[in-house]
CSV table of C-alpha atoms and ligand atoms in Angstrom, one decimal:
chain,number,residue,atom,x,y,z
A,1,MET,CA,-11.4,0.8,-17.2
A,2,ALA,CA,-9.8,3.5,-19.2
A,3,VAL,CA,-6.7,4.3,-17.1
A,4,GLU,CA,-3.7,1.9,-17.3
A,5,THR,CA,-0.2,2.5,-16.1
A,6,PRO,CA,2.1,0.7,-18.5
A,7,GLY,CA,5.9,0.6,-18.0
A,8,PRO,CA,8.0,2.6,-20.5
A,9,ALA,CA,7.7,-0.1,-23.1
A,10,GLY,CA,4.0,-1.0,-22.5
A,11,LEU,CA,2.8,-4.1,-20.7
A,12,ALA,CA,3.8,-7.5,-21.9
A,13,ALA,CA,1.1,-10.0,-23.0
A,14,TYR,CA,1.7,-12.0,-19.8
A,15,ALA,CA,1.2,-9.0,-17.5
A,16,ALA,CA,-1.9,-8.5,-15.3
A,17,SER,CA,-3.4,-5.6,-17.2
A,18,ALA,CA,-6.2,-3.8,-15.4
A,19,ALA,CA,-8.4,-4.3,-18.5
A,20,GLN,CA,-8.4,-8.0,-17.8
A,21,SER,CA,-9.0,-7.7,-14.1
A,22,ARG,CA,-11.6,-9.8,-12.4
A,23,GLY,CA,-12.6,-6.6,-10.7
A,24,ARG,CA,-13.8,-5.8,-7.2
A,25,VAL,CA,-16.3,-7.6,-5.1
A,26,TYR,CA,-18.5,-4.5,-4.8
A,27,GLU,CA,-18.8,-2.8,-8.1
A,28,GLU,CA,-17.6,0.9,-8.1
A,29,PRO,CA,-17.4,3.4,-10.9
A,30,ALA,CA,-13.9,3.6,-12.4
A,31,ASP,CA,-11.7,6.5,-11.2
A,32,ALA,CA,-11.0,9.0,-14.0
A,33,ALA,CA,-7.5,9.8,-12.9
A,34,ARG,CA,-6.2,6.5,-11.4
A,35,ALA,CA,-5.7,3.0,-12.7
A,36,PRO,CA,-7.4,0.3,-10.6
A,37,TYR,CA,-4.3,-1.1,-9.0
A,38,GLN,CA,-3.0,2.4,-8.4
A,39,ARG,CA,-6.2,3.0,-6.5
A,40,ASP,CA,-5.6,-0.2,-4.5
A,41,CYS,CA,-2.1,1.2,-3.5
A,42,ASP,CA,-3.7,4.4,-2.2
A,43,ARG,CA,-6.4,2.5,-0.3
A,44,ILE,CA,-3.7,0.4,1.4
A,45,ILE,CA,-1.6,3.3,2.4
A,46,HIS,CA,-4.6,5.0,3.9
A,47,ALA,CA,-5.5,1.9,6.0
A,48,ALA,CA,-5.0,2.0,9.8
A,49,ALA,CA,-3.4,-1.5,9.6
A,50,TYR,CA,-0.7,0.0,7.3
A,51,ARG,CA,0.1,2.9,9.6
A,52,CYS,CA,0.4,0.4,12.5
A,53,LEU,CA,3.3,-1.4,10.6
A,54,GLU,CA,5.5,1.4,11.8
A,55,TYR,CA,5.5,0.1,15.3
A,56,LYS,CA,5.6,-3.6,14.5
A,57,THR,CA,8.7,-5.8,14.7
A,58,GLN,CA,10.4,-7.0,11.6
A,59,VAL,CA,13.0,-8.9,13.7
A,60,MET,CA,14.0,-6.6,16.5
A,61,VAL,CA,11.2,-5.5,18.8
A,62,ASN,CA,10.4,-1.9,18.1
A,63,HIS,CA,11.9,0.5,20.5
A,64,ALA,CA,13.2,4.0,20.7
A,65,ASP,CA,16.5,3.9,18.7
A,66,GLY,CA,14.7,3.4,15.4
A,67,PHE,CA,17.7,2.7,13.3
A,68,PHE,CA,16.8,-0.8,12.2
A,69,ARG,CA,13.9,-2.0,10.0
A,70,THR,CA,10.3,-2.1,11.1
A,71,ARG,CA,7.5,-3.8,9.2
A,72,LEU,CA,6.6,-0.5,7.6
A,73,THR,CA,10.1,0.2,6.2
A,74,HIS,CA,10.3,-3.5,5.2
A,75,SER,CA,7.0,-3.2,3.2
A,76,MET,CA,8.3,0.0,1.5
A,77,GLU,CA,11.5,-1.7,0.5
A,78,VAL,CA,9.6,-4.7,-0.9
A,79,ALA,CA,7.3,-2.3,-2.8
A,80,LYS,CA,10.2,-0.5,-4.4
A,81,LEU,CA,12.0,-3.7,-5.3
A,82,ALA,CA,8.8,-5.3,-6.7
A,83,ARG,CA,8.1,-2.2,-8.8
A,84,ALA,CA,11.6,-2.2,-10.2
A,85,LEU,CA,11.3,-5.9,-11.1
A,86,ALA,CA,7.9,-5.4,-12.7
A,87,ARG,CA,9.2,-2.5,-14.8
A,88,ALA,CA,12.2,-4.5,-16.0
A,89,LEU,CA,9.9,-7.4,-17.1
A,90,ARG,CA,7.1,-5.2,-18.5
A,91,LEU,CA,4.7,-6.2,-15.8
A,92,ASN,CA,2.1,-4.2,-14.0
A,93,GLU,CA,4.0,-2.0,-11.6
A,94,ASP,CA,0.9,-0.8,-9.8
A,95,LEU,CA,-0.2,-4.4,-9.0
A,96,ALA,CA,3.2,-5.4,-7.8
A,97,GLU,CA,3.3,-2.4,-5.5
A,98,ALA,CA,-0.2,-3.0,-4.2
A,99,VAL,CA,0.5,-6.6,-3.3
A,100,ALA,CA,3.8,-5.6,-1.7
A,101,LEU,CA,2.3,-2.8,0.4
A,102,ALA,CA,-0.3,-5.2,1.8
A,103,HIS,CA,1.8,-8.4,2.1
A,104,ASP,CA,2.5,-8.0,5.8
A,105,LEU,CA,-0.7,-6.4,7.0
A,106,GLY,CA,-1.7,-9.6,8.8
A,107,HIS,CA,1.4,-9.8,10.9
A,108,THR,CA,1.0,-9.8,14.7
A,109,PRO,CA,3.1,-7.7,17.1
A,110,PHE,CA,6.5,-9.3,17.8
A,111,GLY,CA,7.1,-10.8,14.4
A,112,HIS,CA,7.0,-14.5,13.6
A,113,VAL,CA,7.0,-15.5,17.2
A,114,GLY,CA,3.8,-13.5,17.7
A,115,GLN,CA,2.0,-15.3,14.9
A,116,ASP,CA,3.2,-18.7,16.3
A,117,VAL,CA,2.0,-18.0,19.8
A,118,LEU,CA,-1.3,-16.6,18.6
A,119,ASP,CA,-1.8,-19.7,16.4
A,120,GLU,CA,-1.2,-21.7,19.5
A,121,CYS,CA,-3.8,-19.7,21.5
A,122,MET,CA,-6.3,-20.2,18.6
A,123,ARG,CA,-5.8,-23.9,18.4
A,124,GLY,CA,-9.3,-25.4,18.7
A,125,HIS,CA,-10.8,-22.1,17.5
A,126,GLY,CA,-9.7,-22.2,13.9
A,127,GLY,CA,-6.0,-21.3,14.2
A,128,PHE,CA,-4.2,-18.1,13.1
A,129,GLU,CA,-2.1,-17.7,9.9
A,130,HIS,CA,-0.6,-14.3,8.9
A,131,ASN,CA,-1.2,-14.6,5.2
A,132,VAL,CA,-4.8,-15.4,5.7
A,133,GLN,CA,-4.9,-12.5,8.2
A,134,SER,CA,-3.5,-10.1,5.6
A,135,LEU,CA,-6.5,-11.0,3.4
A,136,ARG,CA,-8.9,-10.6,6.3
A,137,VAL,CA,-7.5,-7.2,7.1
A,138,ILE,CA,-8.1,-5.9,3.5
A,139,ASP,CA,-11.4,-7.7,3.0
A,140,ARG,CA,-13.1,-7.2,6.3
A,141,LEU,CA,-11.3,-5.8,9.3
A,142,GLU,CA,-10.6,-2.4,7.8
A,143,HIS,CA,-14.1,-1.0,8.0
A,144,LYS,CA,-14.4,2.6,7.1
A,145,TYR,CA,-16.2,2.9,3.7
A,146,ALA,CA,-19.9,3.5,3.8
A,147,ALA,CA,-20.7,1.2,0.9
A,148,PHE,CA,-18.7,-1.9,1.7
A,149,PRO,CA,-16.6,-3.7,4.4
A,150,GLY,CA,-12.9,-3.8,3.9
A,151,LEU,CA,-11.0,-1.9,1.2
A,152,ASN,CA,-12.8,-3.5,-1.8
A,153,LEU,CA,-9.5,-4.1,-3.6
A,154,CYS,CA,-9.2,-5.8,-7.1
A,155,PHE,CA,-9.2,-9.5,-7.3
A,156,GLU,CA,-5.6,-9.8,-8.4
A,157,THR,CA,-4.4,-7.7,-5.5
A,158,ARG,CA,-6.3,-9.9,-3.0
A,159,GLU,CA,-5.2,-13.1,-4.7
A,160,GLY,CA,-1.5,-11.9,-4.5
A,161,VAL,CA,-1.9,-11.1,-0.8
A,162,LEU,CA,-3.2,-14.6,0.0
A,163,LYS,CA,0.2,-16.2,-0.5
A,164,ARG,CA,-0.7,-19.4,1.4
A,165,CYS,CA,-4.0,-20.8,2.4
A,166,PRO,CA,-4.7,-23.7,4.8
A,167,ARG,CA,-6.6,-26.5,2.9
A,168,GLU,CA,-9.7,-26.2,5.1
A,169,LEU,CA,-10.1,-22.5,4.2
A,170,VAL,CA,-9.8,-22.8,0.4
A,171,ARG,CA,-13.5,-23.4,0.0
A,172,PHE,CA,-14.4,-20.7,2.6
A,173,PHE,CA,-12.5,-18.0,0.7
A,174,GLY,CA,-14.0,-18.9,-2.7
A,175,PRO,CA,-12.7,-17.5,-6.0
A,176,VAL,CA,-9.7,-15.7,-4.4
A,177,ALA,CA,-8.4,-19.1,-3.2
A,178,GLU,CA,-9.3,-21.0,-6.3
A,179,ARG,CA,-5.7,-21.3,-7.4
A,180,PHE,CA,-4.9,-23.5,-4.4
A,181,ARG,CA,-7.6,-25.9,-5.4
A,182,ARG,CA,-6.5,-26.0,-9.0
A,183,GLY,CA,-2.7,-26.0,-8.3
A,184,TRP,CA,-2.4,-22.7,-10.3
A,185,GLN,CA,0.1,-19.9,-9.9
A,186,PRO,CA,-0.7,-16.3,-9.0
A,187,SER,CA,0.2,-13.4,-11.4
A,188,LEU,CA,3.9,-12.8,-12.1
A,189,GLU,CA,3.5,-9.6,-10.3
A,190,ALA,CA,2.6,-11.5,-7.1
A,191,GLN,CA,5.3,-14.1,-7.7
A,192,LEU,CA,7.9,-11.3,-7.8
A,193,VAL,CA,6.6,-9.7,-4.6
A,194,ASP,CA,7.3,-13.0,-2.8
A,195,LEU,CA,10.9,-12.9,-4.2
A,196,ALA,CA,11.3,-9.2,-3.5
A,197,ASP,CA,10.3,-9.9,0.1
A,198,ARG,CA,13.1,-12.5,0.3
A,199,ILE,CA,15.7,-10.1,-1.2
A,200,ALA,CA,14.6,-7.3,1.2
A,201,TYR,CA,14.6,-9.3,4.4
A,202,THR,CA,17.7,-11.3,3.6
A,203,ASN,CA,19.7,-8.1,3.0
A,204,HIS,CA,18.2,-5.9,5.6
A,205,ASP,CA,18.4,-8.5,8.3
A,206,LEU,CA,22.1,-9.0,7.5
A,207,ASP,CA,22.6,-5.2,7.5
A,208,ASP,CA,20.7,-4.8,10.8
A,209,GLY,CA,22.5,-7.7,12.4
A,210,LEU,CA,25.9,-6.4,11.4
A,211,GLY,CA,24.9,-2.8,12.2
A,212,LEU,CA,23.8,-3.8,15.7
A,213,GLU,CA,26.9,-5.9,16.1
A,214,MET,CA,24.9,-9.0,16.8
A,215,LEU,CA,26.5,-10.6,13.8
A,216,ALA,CA,30.3,-10.4,13.2
A,217,LEU,CA,31.7,-9.2,9.9
A,218,GLU,CA,34.3,-11.9,9.9
A,219,ASP,CA,31.6,-14.6,10.2
A,220,ALA,CA,29.5,-13.1,7.4
A,221,ARG,CA,32.7,-13.2,5.2
A,222,GLY,CA,32.3,-16.9,5.2
A,223,LEU,CA,29.3,-16.5,2.9
A,224,GLU,CA,30.3,-16.5,-0.8
A,225,LEU,CA,27.7,-13.8,-1.8
A,226,PHE,CA,28.8,-11.5,1.1
A,227,GLU,CA,32.5,-12.0,0.6
A,228,ARG,CA,32.2,-11.1,-3.1
A,229,ALA,CA,30.4,-7.9,-2.3
A,230,TYR,CA,32.9,-7.3,0.6
A,231,ARG,CA,35.9,-7.5,-1.6
A,232,GLU,CA,34.4,-5.1,-4.1
A,233,ALA,CA,33.4,-2.6,-1.4
A,234,ARG,CA,36.9,-2.8,0.2
A,235,ALA,CA,38.5,-2.0,-3.1
A,236,LEU,CA,36.7,1.4,-3.0
A,237,GLY,CA,39.2,2.6,-0.4
A,238,PRO,CA,41.0,1.4,2.8
A,239,GLU,CA,39.6,4.2,4.9
A,240,LEU,CA,35.9,3.5,4.3
A,241,PRO,CA,34.1,3.9,7.6
A,242,ARG,CA,32.3,0.8,8.8
A,243,HIS,CA,28.8,2.1,8.1
A,244,SER,CA,29.7,3.0,4.5
A,245,LEU,CA,31.4,-0.4,4.1
A,246,LEU,CA,28.2,-2.1,5.2
A,247,HIS,CA,26.1,0.0,2.9
A,248,GLU,CA,28.4,-0.7,-0.1
A,249,ILE,CA,28.2,-4.4,0.6
A,250,ASN,CA,24.4,-4.3,1.1
A,251,ARG,CA,23.6,-2.4,-2.1
A,252,ARG,CA,25.9,-4.8,-4.1
A,253,MET,CA,24.2,-7.9,-2.7
A,254,ILE,CA,20.7,-6.4,-3.4
A,255,HIS,CA,21.7,-5.4,-6.9
A,256,GLY,CA,23.2,-8.9,-7.7
A,257,MET,CA,20.0,-10.7,-6.5
A,258,MET,CA,17.8,-8.3,-8.5
A,259,GLN,CA,19.8,-8.8,-11.7
A,260,ASP,CA,19.9,-12.5,-11.3
A,261,LEU,CA,16.2,-12.7,-10.6
A,262,THR,CA,15.3,-10.5,-13.6
A,263,ALA,CA,17.6,-12.5,-16.0
A,264,ALA,CA,16.5,-15.9,-14.8
A,265,THR,CA,12.8,-15.0,-14.9
A,266,ARG,CA,13.2,-13.5,-18.4
A,267,ALA,CA,14.8,-16.7,-19.6
A,268,ARG,CA,12.0,-18.8,-18.2
A,269,LEU,CA,9.4,-16.5,-19.8
A,270,ALA,CA,11.2,-16.8,-23.1
A,271,ALA,CA,11.1,-20.6,-22.8
A,272,ALA,CA,7.5,-20.9,-21.6
A,273,ARG,CA,6.1,-18.1,-23.8
A,274,PRO,CA,2.9,-17.4,-21.9
A,275,ALA,CA,0.6,-15.4,-24.1
A,276,SER,CA,-1.7,-14.1,-21.3
A,277,LEU,CA,-2.2,-13.9,-17.6
A,278,GLN,CA,-4.3,-17.0,-17.7
A,279,GLU,CA,-1.4,-18.9,-19.3
A,280,VAL,CA,0.9,-17.7,-16.4
A,281,ARG,CA,-1.7,-19.0,-13.9
A,282,GLU,CA,-1.9,-22.4,-15.5
A,283,GLN,CA,1.9,-23.1,-15.4
A,284,PRO,CA,2.9,-26.1,-13.3
A,285,ALA,CA,5.3,-24.0,-11.3
A,286,PRO,CA,6.1,-20.3,-10.8
A,287,LEU,CA,7.9,-18.7,-13.7
A,288,ALA,CA,9.6,-16.0,-11.5
A,289,GLY,CA,12.7,-17.2,-9.7
A,290,PHE,CA,16.4,-17.0,-9.2
A,291,SER,CA,18.9,-19.0,-11.2
A,292,ALA,CA,20.1,-22.3,-9.8
A,293,GLU,CA,23.5,-20.7,-8.9
A,294,MET,CA,21.8,-17.9,-6.9
A,295,ARG,CA,19.5,-20.4,-5.1
A,296,ALA,CA,22.5,-22.4,-4.1
A,297,ALA,CA,24.4,-19.2,-3.0
A,298,LEU,CA,21.4,-18.0,-0.9
A,299,LYS,CA,21.0,-21.2,1.0
A,300,PRO,CA,24.0,-20.7,3.4
A,301,VAL,CA,22.9,-17.0,3.8
A,302,THR,CA,19.5,-18.1,5.0
A,303,ARG,CA,21.1,-20.8,7.3
A,304,PHE,CA,23.5,-18.1,8.7
A,305,LEU,CA,20.7,-15.8,9.5
A,306,ASN,CA,18.6,-18.6,11.1
A,307,GLU,CA,21.4,-19.8,13.3
A,308,ARG,CA,23.2,-16.5,14.2
A,309,TYR,CA,20.6,-13.8,14.0
A,310,TYR,CA,17.1,-15.1,14.5
A,311,ARG,CA,18.3,-17.3,17.3
A,312,HIS,CA,20.6,-14.8,18.9
A,313,ALA,CA,20.4,-14.7,22.7
A,314,ARG,CA,19.0,-11.2,22.6
A,315,LEU,CA,16.2,-12.2,20.2
A,316,LEU,CA,15.4,-15.4,22.1
A,317,GLU,CA,15.0,-13.3,25.3
A,318,MET,CA,12.6,-11.0,23.5
A,319,ALA,CA,10.7,-13.9,22.0
A,320,ALA,CA,10.2,-15.4,25.5
A,321,GLN,CA,8.8,-12.1,26.7
A,322,ALA,CA,6.6,-11.7,23.6
A,323,LYS,CA,5.1,-15.2,24.1
A,324,LYS,CA,4.2,-14.5,27.7
A,325,VAL,CA,2.6,-11.1,26.8
A,326,ILE,CA,0.4,-12.6,24.0
A,327,ARG,CA,-0.6,-15.7,26.0
A,328,GLU,CA,-1.5,-13.8,29.1
A,329,LEU,CA,-3.4,-11.1,27.2
A,330,PHE,CA,-5.3,-13.6,25.1
A,331,GLN,CA,-6.3,-15.5,28.3
A,332,ALA,CA,-7.3,-12.4,30.2
A,333,LEU,CA,-9.6,-11.3,27.3
A,334,MET,CA,-11.1,-14.7,26.9
A,335,GLU,CA,-12.1,-14.5,30.6
A,336,ARG,CA,-13.0,-10.8,30.6
A,337,PRO,CA,-14.1,-10.0,27.0
A,338,GLU,CA,-15.8,-6.8,28.3
A,339,GLU,CA,-12.3,-5.4,28.6
A,340,LEU,CA,-12.1,-5.3,24.8
A,341,PRO,CA,-12.4,-1.7,23.4
A,342,GLU,CA,-15.9,-0.4,23.1
A,343,ARG,CA,-15.8,-0.3,19.3
A,344,LEU,CA,-15.5,-4.1,19.2
A,345,ALA,CA,-18.4,-4.8,21.6
A,346,ALA,CA,-21.1,-5.2,18.8
A,347,ARG,CA,-18.8,-7.4,16.7
A,348,ARG,CA,-18.0,-9.6,19.7
A,349,ARG,CA,-21.7,-10.1,20.6
A,350,ASP,CA,-22.5,-10.9,17.0
A,351,LYS,CA,-19.7,-13.4,16.6
A,352,GLU,CA,-20.5,-15.0,20.0
A,353,GLU,CA,-24.1,-15.4,19.0
A,354,LYS,CA,-23.1,-17.1,15.7
A,355,TYR,CA,-20.0,-19.1,16.7
A,356,GLY,CA,-20.0,-19.2,20.6
A,357,VAL,CA,-16.5,-19.3,22.2
A,358,ASP,CA,-14.8,-19.6,18.8
A,359,GLY,CA,-16.4,-16.3,17.8
A,360,ARG,CA,-15.1,-14.6,20.9
A,361,ALA,CA,-11.6,-16.1,20.3
A,362,ARG,CA,-11.6,-14.8,16.7
A,363,VAL,CA,-12.5,-11.2,17.7
A,364,ILE,CA,-9.7,-11.3,20.4
A,365,ALA,CA,-7.2,-12.7,18.0
A,366,ASP,CA,-8.0,-10.0,15.4
A,367,TYR,CA,-7.7,-7.4,18.1
A,368,ILE,CA,-4.3,-8.7,19.3
A,369,ALA,CA,-3.0,-9.1,15.8
A,370,GLY,CA,-3.8,-5.5,15.1
A,371,LEU,CA,-1.9,-4.1,18.0
A,372,SER,CA,1.6,-2.7,17.6
A,373,ASP,CA,4.6,-3.9,19.7
A,374,ARG,CA,4.2,-0.7,21.8
A,375,HIS,CA,0.5,-0.8,22.2
A,376,ILE,CA,0.3,-4.5,23.2
A,377,LEU,CA,2.8,-3.9,26.1
A,378,GLU,CA,0.6,-1.0,27.3
A,379,VAL,CA,-2.6,-3.1,27.1
A,380,HIS,CA,-1.0,-6.1,28.7
A,381,GLY,CA,0.4,-4.0,31.6
A,382,ARG,CA,-3.1,-2.6,32.2
A,383,LEU,CA,-5.1,-5.8,32.0
A,384,CYS,CA,-2.6,-8.4,33.3
A,385,GLY,CA,-0.9,-6.2,35.9
A,386,GLY,CA,2.7,-6.0,35.0
A,387,ALA,CA,5.0,-4.6,32.4
A,388,GLY,CA,5.2,-8.0,30.7
B,401,MG,MG1,7.5,-9.5,4.3
């Protein structure tokens, strides 16, 4: 593996260098021009599941006035933050970007409520979990290369994507889930993606909620982190229009969290002094993380979003609709599996032969999980008679 993409100061000893990668499941010749994790990024961006993120809910159901975030813009924000963190800590930027781009590929339509109701439908058939689904998407469900199923990504990318793994699946997934059996950590790059995810959604959900006036500015000012950024932004000028004020607050909050995370992680690295990726893995706890002060300041922000935004009447109404659509479509396809698209017919027959009704349920869950918010409403309308 000749090509490496180091940051400006070269990779730190604890970074996941491509030279130490555990490689791909199906061996392929190295690319002369691209580093292995860079190639992973390209493969993810060219995946159908990635394109589909454009029409998947982050929080608000995707519809015409596309001013708020979708899963695609969220994934792009996470990738940018993760790259910046990786660069500051002399980690592998390409790996951080690859994990970030793929981290939400397994999400169903309609956000978290979609995954919960699909899990409910799959009870007794092996369940449904979006982190596991993200790995299944990159390992199996994207099927377009002649030589192998899935995208054949590097081990470290796949391991980073499998952020959680139900205990009963650890053995099934083998080496990529080994860390759950051993109580090990993933690479620092993957740890940082998880935190970049939190920085991204915390700030963009606040921004969307305020922008849509589902959250009140005066209420948000009760949050210490928000109020500090608000005062600084207000000091820029009394005539600042509302959208500029919100942006000036948003960028200050993101910047503060990024700086805190970088400094706190750097301090932990200096204390633990891991000399290799393997030493990072064997740490009893993740080394990447916010300071104690930032963790305390973030708690009320998370509570505020949970209470005021994610449980806002408008979102609860959408959630009820989303549950009904997924439940009815799952049921209809279980009863009339011949209504699945033709391209899935052979896979369904194969799975039914091997696993009976559980096999049928899995093919249906994979199909539903892969639909966008728009597409599922259309399919539901066609198969269940009604607009949902
Ligand atoms: Mg995410």
